[in-house]
Amino acid sequence: MLTDTLARADEGLATKPVWPVAWPDAIDNQSLDQLFGGARTHNHWLDRPVPQALLRRAIDLAKMGPTSANTLPMRVIFAASAEAKARLKPALAPQNVDKTMLAPVTAIVGYDLDFPDRLPKLFPHVDARAWFAGNAALIADTAYRNGSLQGGYFILALRAVGLDVGPMSGFDPAKVDAEFFVGTQVRTNFLINIGYGDTTKLFPRSPRLAFEEIAHFA
Amino acid sequence: MLTDTLARADEGLATKPVWPVAWPDAIDNQSLDQLFGGARTHNHWLDRPVPQALLRRAIDLAKMGPTSANTLPMRVIFAASAEAKARLKPALAPQNVDKTMLAPVTAIVGYDLDFPDRLPKLFPHVDARAWFAGNAALIADTAYRNGSLQGGYFILALRAVGLDVGPMSGFDPAKVDAEFFVGTQVRTNFLINIGYGDTTKLFPRSPRLAFEEIAHFA
């Protein structure tokens, strides 16, 4: 049984190095580092333009990640022009203004409360739209959870294509909604500054929780 | 200006193949496929055990992803034993019972409303705990958004180490809370069946939205 397998795996840990290990089915350590352990949140940006095609590629990767009933509620506006940045600026918390104005692109990541209207296309084998009809709480919960999951996929997809990111929650979402999503049911979730980060201006990395503080086996 | 760069990039799209492109800073296409385009949600599992060390590795990768003020609210219980699976079973929606009982491991992904208590350790340079004190709505919103972002990182980390996943929202979270998180402020977010998927039993992939249905440039 699996519990025995896990016990044996635990015994193995006592005598073999675990970190880093080259697992046969894992992607290579350099790629893992680009996505996770070596990547950093950036606040300062190199003077290096971001090709629009790379941002498209990141969206087309992120949309392949799983969502509940294939709801795909994430919506994104890439604010890259000076005009778009100026519209975004009044909504930003003071500590986020400079880094956002100087970032090559800022992604406004939202979720669409009208996602059920797409389900006849996205989940065609059952009437999934009917599950949500008239249930505003279920719609909001599903959109927020899955839109945030997709936000996680999107952050890693941006890193996967070679970009650096600086995600932010410090802004007034109602102001961003009113400026960018008026006439829709899209709600702003968070922002991501995107570019090529200036690694000379990074702070030391903040600590992380130990495995045992996050997870356990039952 | 960036807008000019973007315009040039767009012109370039008209004459050059875009998908797939080997971007110089991107991780290799095989790894991208393992994480995104080639990976599938699985409901049937091979009789192949999941080493506990791989699950630890996925947690230790996922925890490196960015969260707001380094809040790291995600908590995970790996239900692998027959006893843990039996405790989980009554909370599952009928269509999720068999695949969950047969999965080698089911991760219960939650978020901890007590995350502010860790902030003196995790975000030591300012008194971030004070930002949340007495603000239950901000705590809940931050925990849910960032716990879900981390859930996205965790799903991709599991794939990155070579595992297959089947995430699920079809269950009664109050029952899971009462069974697994009693005496804590952790709330269940979603479940992930984990193992090595049986690719012979996959359905055809559901469609995705086009780029233009998800995102645009402003």
Short mmCIF file of C-alpha atoms in Angstrom, two decimals, chain A residues 1 9 21 25 36 41 80 83 88 92 97 101 106 131 137 152 179 182 184 196 217:
data_model
loop_
_atom_site.label_atom_id
_atom_site.label_comp_id
_atom_site.label_asym_id
_atom_site.label_seq_id
_atom_site.Cartn_x
_atom_site.Cartn_y
_atom_site.Cartn_z
CA MET A 1 0.00 0.00 0.00
CA ALA A 9 10.63 6.81 0.79
CA VAL A 21 17.87 15.93 -6.52
CA ASP A 25 10.62 13.08 -14.63
CA PHE A 36 10.76 29.31 -8.58
CA THR A 41 10.02 40.07 -7.31
CA ALA A 80 2.04 49.69 -21.77
CA GLU A 83 -1.77 57.00 -21.75
CA LEU A 88 -3.70 53.67 -13.81
CA LEU A 92 -1.97 53.16 -7.03
CA VAL A 97 3.61 54.65 -8.14
CA MET A 101 5.23 54.17 -13.94
CA THR A 106 1.81 46.67 -16.13
CA TRP A 131 -25.02 25.43 -12.37
CA ALA A 137 -22.17 33.95 -4.51
CA GLY A 152 -0.47 32.11 -10.45
CA GLU A 179 -11.21 53.24 -15.44
CA VAL A 182 -16.58 49.95 -17.13
CA THR A 184 -18.24 44.84 -18.15
CA TYR A 196 13.55 42.77 -17.33
CA PHE A 217 1.06 13.96 5.64
#
